[in-house]
């Protein structure tokens, strides 16, 4: 057992687990952390923050989804707190007050990017083959023979546009590299030198929608990006094109998307995120045959959440060894993080 005082902070349970900590860290990793630290015997969540009064010697927090926001009053009770190791992605909801006090915050955003990139990769490859439209065609009511059903251009020499060049998009670029596809990127912060190093081509948002066969949204979750993707962009898409959204639903004007899909049955939308989630019961997206909805499953789930916990533990070990953890968050990063 180490001499560092630690505690778990997270939300109430989902998926049949007593807490988010139990879901993400699991018994084996909780036991490992207990062997590395002096671990408080209770988990903190928004409903029992009064326990902070008994935790003045707390030095590090292992956290995940549902991490409470600690303000002045709460942090005054934790004078020895030095670090928060967060086993999930975005820390925007709670990191500000911690960073202002020079308390280290790390995130597993890179770990959470992996399953999203894998999910998007699978959809892109299927889209290039024309799978989604082919399934719609290959039904008895269409009267189409197998050879007459839609076929995509294939996974070769096809432009695929990524909107945004953040962690998920870069993980996706890496996974797309073995395939002979043209990878285009829309991101005002990406320089020509970076694009060359990544093996991608910088294009405008308008060109991406107009000319790419697949457009995959990876914009960060920022208020000023809400409603960025609207009617004119969707209407300009080339015949047979596919739009993928694993970013955020608010970035899409969904009424515009539904309108375009209703008159362009050659287009396909694969939407893992919407705004709101789930869509309103009367949303046309449920009824449009060329709109495919999934329930926000691209990110880490079930076995995959263990990777998030492993990143948090690795960050703790780096910090304990005196190094700056690889995935430390800075105040300047918060404005651009998803």
Coordinates of C-alpha atoms in Angstrom, one line a residue:
X1 CA 0.0 0.0 0.0
X2 CA 1.3 3.5 -0.9
X3 CA 1.2 6.5 1.3
X4 CA -0.8 8.7 -1.0
X5 CA -4.4 9.4 0.2
X6 CA -6.9 8.7 -2.6
X7 CA -10.6 8.5 -3.3
X8 CA -13.0 7.7 -6.1
X9 CA -15.4 10.4 -7.4
X10 CA -18.1 9.6 -9.9
X11 CA -21.8 9.5 -10.7
X12 CA -24.6 7.3 -9.6
X13 CA -24.8 3.9 -11.2
X14 CA -26.0 2.9 -14.7
X15 CA -26.2 -0.3 -16.6
X16 CA -26.9 -2.3 -13.4
X17 CA -23.8 -1.1 -11.6
X18 CA -23.9 0.5 -8.1
X19 CA -21.9 3.5 -9.4
X20 CA -20.1 4.8 -12.5
X21 CA -16.9 3.9 -10.6
X22 CA -17.9 0.3 -10.4
X23 CA -18.8 0.3 -14.1
X24 CA -15.6 2.0 -15.4
X25 CA -12.9 0.8 -12.9
X26 CA -14.4 -2.6 -11.9
X27 CA -13.3 -4.6 -8.9
X28 CA -9.9 -5.6 -10.3
X29 CA -8.8 -2.0 -11.0
X30 CA -10.3 -0.7 -7.7
X31 CA -8.2 -3.4 -5.9
X32 CA -5.1 -2.3 -7.8
X33 CA -5.6 1.3 -6.8
X34 CA -6.2 0.3 -3.2
X35 CA -2.8 -1.4 -3.4
X36 CA -1.1 1.7 -4.7
X37 CA -2.6 4.2 -2.4
X38 CA -4.3 4.7 1.0
X39 CA -7.9 4.6 -0.4
X40 CA -10.9 6.1 1.4
X41 CA -13.5 3.4 1.9
X42 CA -16.3 5.4 0.3
X43 CA -17.0 6.8 -3.2
X44 CA -17.9 10.5 -3.6
X45 CA -20.8 11.7 -5.8
X46 CA -23.0 14.8 -6.0
X47 CA -25.3 13.4 -3.3
X48 CA -22.8 12.8 -0.5
X49 CA -20.3 15.7 -0.7
X50 CA -20.7 16.4 3.0
X51 CA -18.1 13.6 3.4
X52 CA -15.5 16.0 2.2
X53 CA -15.4 17.5 5.7
X54 CA -13.7 14.2 6.7
X55 CA -11.2 14.1 3.9
X56 CA -8.7 17.0 4.6
X57 CA -5.7 14.8 3.8
X58 CA -7.0 13.7 0.3
X59 CA -4.2 14.1 -2.2
X60 CA -5.5 12.5 -5.4
X61 CA -8.9 11.7 -7.0
X62 CA -9.7 8.9 -9.4
X63 CA -12.8 9.9 -11.2
X64 CA -15.1 9.2 -14.2
X65 CA -18.4 10.3 -15.6
X66 CA -20.5 12.1 -13.0
X67 CA -17.5 13.8 -11.4
X68 CA -18.9 16.5 -9.1
X69 CA -18.0 20.1 -9.7
X70 CA -15.9 21.2 -6.8
X71 CA -16.2 24.9 -6.1
X72 CA -14.6 27.2 -3.6
X73 CA -16.4 25.7 -0.6
X74 CA -15.6 22.1 -1.5
X75 CA -12.0 22.8 -2.4
X76 CA -11.4 24.7 0.9
X77 CA -12.1 21.3 2.6
X78 CA -9.3 19.6 0.5
X79 CA -6.2 21.7 1.1
X80 CA -3.8 18.8 0.1
X81 CA -5.5 17.9 -3.1
X82 CA -2.9 17.7 -5.9
X83 CA -4.4 15.8 -8.8
X84 CA -7.5 14.4 -10.5
X85 CA -7.1 11.4 -12.8
X86 CA -10.2 11.3 -14.9
X87 CA -11.2 8.0 -16.6
X88 CA -13.4 9.5 -19.3
X89 CA -13.2 12.2 -22.0
X90 CA -14.2 15.8 -21.6
X91 CA -13.3 17.6 -18.4
X92 CA -14.9 20.9 -19.3
X93 CA -17.6 20.7 -16.7
X94 CA -15.4 20.5 -13.7
X95 CA -11.7 21.2 -14.6
X96 CA -11.7 25.0 -14.5
X97 CA -11.7 25.6 -10.7
X98 CA -9.1 22.8 -10.2
X99 CA -6.7 24.2 -12.9
X100 CA -7.0 27.7 -11.4
X101 CA -5.6 26.3 -8.2
X102 CA -2.8 24.4 -10.1
X103 CA -4.3 21.1 -9.3
X104 CA -3.3 18.6 -12.0
X105 CA -6.2 17.2 -14.2
X106 CA -5.7 14.4 -16.6
X107 CA -8.2 13.0 -19.1
X108 CA -8.6 9.7 -20.9
X109 CA -9.8 11.5 -24.0
X110 CA -7.3 9.7 -26.1
X111 CA -8.6 6.4 -24.9
X112 CA -12.2 7.4 -25.5
X113 CA -11.2 8.4 -29.1
X114 CA -10.2 4.9 -30.0
X115 CA -13.6 3.2 -30.0
X116 CA -15.2 6.3 -31.7
X117 CA -12.5 6.1 -34.4
X118 CA -13.0 2.4 -34.8
X119 CA -16.8 2.9 -35.1
X120 CA -16.4 5.6 -37.7
X121 CA -13.9 3.5 -39.6
X122 CA -16.4 0.6 -39.9
X123 CA -19.1 2.9 -41.1
X124 CA -16.8 4.6 -43.6
X125 CA -15.7 1.3 -45.2
X126 CA -19.3 0.1 -45.4
X127 CA -20.4 3.4 -46.9
X128 CA -17.7 3.2 -49.6
X129 CA -19.1 -0.2 -50.6
X130 CA -22.6 1.3 -50.8
X131 CA -23.8 -1.1 -48.1
X132 CA -26.5 1.1 -46.5
X133 CA -28.2 2.1 -49.8
X134 CA -27.7 -1.5 -51.1
X135 CA -29.6 -2.9 -48.2
X136 CA -32.5 -0.5 -49.0
X137 CA -32.5 -1.7 -52.6
X138 CA -32.2 -5.4 -52.0
X139 CA -35.7 -6.0 -50.9
X140 CA -38.5 -7.8 -52.8
X141 CA -40.7 -4.7 -53.0
X142 CA -38.1 -2.9 -55.1
X143 CA -38.2 -5.5 -57.8
X144 CA -34.4 -5.0 -58.4
X145 CA -32.2 -7.9 -59.3
X146 CA -29.0 -8.3 -57.2
X147 CA -26.8 -6.8 -60.0
X148 CA -29.2 -3.8 -60.2
X149 CA -29.0 -2.9 -56.5
X150 CA -26.9 0.1 -55.7
X151 CA -23.2 -0.3 -55.3
X152 CA -20.8 2.3 -54.0
X153 CA -17.5 3.3 -55.5
X154 CA -15.6 0.8 -53.4
X155 CA -12.7 1.3 -50.9
X156 CA -10.2 2.7 -53.4
X157 CA -9.5 6.2 -54.7
X158 CA -12.5 7.8 -52.9
X159 CA -12.5 11.1 -51.1
X160 CA -13.5 10.9 -47.4
X161 CA -13.8 14.2 -45.5
X162 CA -13.3 14.5 -41.8
X163 CA -14.8 17.7 -40.2
X164 CA -12.4 18.6 -37.4
X165 CA -8.9 17.4 -36.7
X166 CA -9.1 16.7 -33.0
X167 CA -8.2 13.5 -31.1
X168 CA -10.9 11.3 -32.6
X169 CA -10.3 12.6 -36.1
X170 CA -6.5 12.0 -35.8
X171 CA -7.1 8.5 -34.4
X172 CA -9.4 7.9 -37.4
X173 CA -6.8 9.2 -39.9
X174 CA -4.3 6.7 -38.5
X175 CA -6.8 3.8 -39.0
X176 CA -7.7 5.0 -42.5
X177 CA -4.1 5.1 -43.6
X178 CA -3.8 1.4 -44.7
X179 CA -6.7 2.0 -47.1
X180 CA -6.1 3.7 -50.5
X181 CA -8.6 6.5 -49.8
X182 CA -8.2 10.3 -50.2
X183 CA -8.4 11.7 -46.7
X184 CA -9.6 15.3 -46.6
X185 CA -9.8 17.4 -43.5
X186 CA -11.7 20.6 -42.6
X187 CA -10.1 22.4 -39.7
X188 CA -9.0 26.1 -39.4
X189 CA -6.3 25.2 -36.9
X190 CA -4.6 22.5 -39.0
X191 CA -1.6 24.0 -40.9
X192 CA -0.4 22.9 -44.3
X193 CA 2.7 21.4 -42.6
X194 CA 0.6 19.4 -40.2
X195 CA -1.6 18.2 -43.0
X196 CA 1.4 17.0 -45.0
X197 CA 2.8 15.2 -42.0
X198 CA -0.6 13.5 -41.4
X199 CA -0.9 12.6 -45.1
X200 CA -4.2 14.4 -45.5
X201 CA -5.5 17.3 -47.7
X202 CA -7.0 20.5 -46.3
X203 CA -10.2 21.5 -47.9
X204 CA -13.1 24.0 -47.2
X205 CA -16.3 22.9 -45.5
X206 CA -18.1 23.6 -48.7
X207 CA -15.8 21.5 -50.8
X208 CA -15.9 18.6 -48.3
X209 CA -19.7 18.4 -48.6
X210 CA -19.8 19.0 -52.3
X211 CA -17.2 16.5 -53.4
X212 CA -16.4 13.9 -50.8
X213 CA -18.3 10.6 -50.9
X214 CA -18.3 10.3 -47.1
X215 CA -18.4 13.2 -44.7
X216 CA -17.7 12.4 -41.1
X217 CA -18.3 15.0 -38.4
X218 CA -15.8 15.3 -35.6
X219 CA -16.2 18.9 -34.5
X220 CA -15.6 19.8 -30.9
X221 CA -18.6 20.4 -28.6
X222 CA -18.4 24.2 -28.6
X223 CA -21.4 26.6 -28.4
X224 CA -20.3 28.6 -31.4
X225 CA -20.3 25.5 -33.5
X226 CA -24.0 24.7 -32.9
X227 CA -25.9 24.6 -36.1
X228 CA -22.8 24.7 -38.3
X229 CA -24.0 21.9 -40.6
X230 CA -27.2 23.0 -42.4
X231 CA -29.4 22.7 -45.4
X232 CA -27.1 24.1 -48.1
X233 CA -24.3 21.8 -47.2
X234 CA -26.5 18.7 -47.1
X235 CA -28.2 19.6 -50.4
X236 CA -24.9 20.1 -52.1
X237 CA -23.7 16.5 -51.4
X238 CA -22.7 14.4 -54.4
X239 CA -25.0 11.6 -55.6
X240 CA -24.9 8.6 -53.2
X241 CA -22.9 10.4 -50.5
X242 CA -23.0 9.4 -46.8
X243 CA -23.0 11.7 -43.8
X244 CA -21.7 10.3 -40.5
X245 CA -22.1 12.0 -37.1
X246 CA -20.3 10.7 -34.1
X247 CA -19.6 14.2 -32.9
X248 CA -22.5 16.1 -31.4
X249 CA -26.1 16.4 -32.5
X250 CA -26.3 20.2 -31.9
X251 CA -23.8 20.8 -34.7
X252 CA -26.4 19.7 -37.2
X253 CA -29.5 21.5 -38.1
X254 CA -31.5 18.3 -38.0
X255 CA -34.7 19.7 -39.5
X256 CA -32.6 20.7 -42.5
X257 CA -30.9 17.3 -42.7
X258 CA -34.3 15.6 -42.6
X259 CA -35.7 17.8 -45.3
X260 CA -32.8 17.1 -47.6
X261 CA -33.0 13.3 -46.9
X262 CA -36.7 13.3 -47.7
X263 CA -36.1 14.6 -51.2
X264 CA -32.7 13.0 -51.8
X265 CA -33.2 9.3 -51.3
X266 CA -29.7 8.7 -52.8
X267 CA -28.1 10.2 -49.6
X268 CA -27.6 8.3 -46.4
X269 CA -27.1 9.7 -42.8
X270 CA -25.6 7.6 -40.0
X271 CA -26.4 9.4 -36.8
X272 CA -25.0 8.1 -33.5
X273 CA -25.7 11.4 -31.9
X274 CA -28.7 13.8 -32.1
X275 CA -30.0 16.8 -30.3
X276 CA -31.9 16.0 -28.2
X277 CA -31.0 12.4 -27.4
X278 CA -33.1 10.5 -28.1
X279 CA -34.8 12.5 -30.9
X280 CA -38.4 13.8 -30.2
X281 CA -40.9 11.0 -30.8
X282 CA -42.3 12.8 -33.9
X283 CA -38.9 13.3 -35.4
X284 CA -38.8 12.5 -39.1
X285 CA -35.4 10.9 -38.6
X286 CA -37.2 7.8 -37.2
X287 CA -39.2 7.4 -40.4
X288 CA -36.8 8.2 -43.2
X289 CA -35.4 5.0 -44.7
X290 CA -32.1 6.7 -45.5
X291 CA -31.5 7.9 -41.9
X292 CA -29.9 5.3 -39.6
X293 CA -30.0 6.2 -35.8
X294 CA -28.0 4.5 -33.1
X295 CA -28.1 5.3 -29.4
X296 CA -24.7 7.1 -28.9
X297 CA -22.7 3.8 -28.8
X298 CA -19.6 5.0 -30.7
X299 CA -17.8 5.9 -27.5
X300 CA -16.4 3.6 -24.8
X301 CA -18.9 1.0 -23.5
X302 CA -18.8 -2.2 -21.6
X303 CA -15.4 -3.9 -22.0
X304 CA -14.0 -0.7 -23.6
X305 CA -14.4 1.4 -20.5
X306 CA -11.6 -0.5 -18.8
X307 CA -9.2 1.3 -21.2
X308 CA -10.3 4.6 -19.7
X309 CA -9.5 3.4 -16.2
X310 CA -6.1 2.1 -17.4
X311 CA -5.3 5.5 -18.8
X312 CA -6.2 7.1 -15.4
X313 CA -4.0 4.6 -13.5
X314 CA -1.1 5.1 -16.0
X315 CA -1.4 8.9 -15.5
X316 CA -1.2 8.4 -11.7
X317 CA 1.9 6.3 -12.0
X318 CA 3.6 8.9 -14.3
X319 CA 2.7 11.6 -11.8
X320 CA 3.9 9.6 -8.8
X321 CA 7.2 9.1 -10.6
X322 CA 7.6 12.8 -10.9
X323 CA 6.8 13.1 -14.6
X324 CA 4.1 15.3 -16.2
X325 CA 1.4 12.8 -17.4
X326 CA 1.0 12.5 -21.1
X327 CA -2.6 13.4 -21.1
X328 CA -2.5 16.3 -18.6
X329 CA -5.1 19.1 -19.4
X330 CA -4.2 22.8 -19.4
X331 CA -6.4 25.8 -19.1
X332 CA -5.7 26.8 -22.7
X333 CA -6.9 23.4 -23.9
X334 CA -10.3 23.7 -22.4
X335 CA -11.6 26.1 -25.0
X336 CA -10.9 23.7 -27.8
X337 CA -11.7 20.4 -26.2
X338 CA -14.7 18.4 -27.3

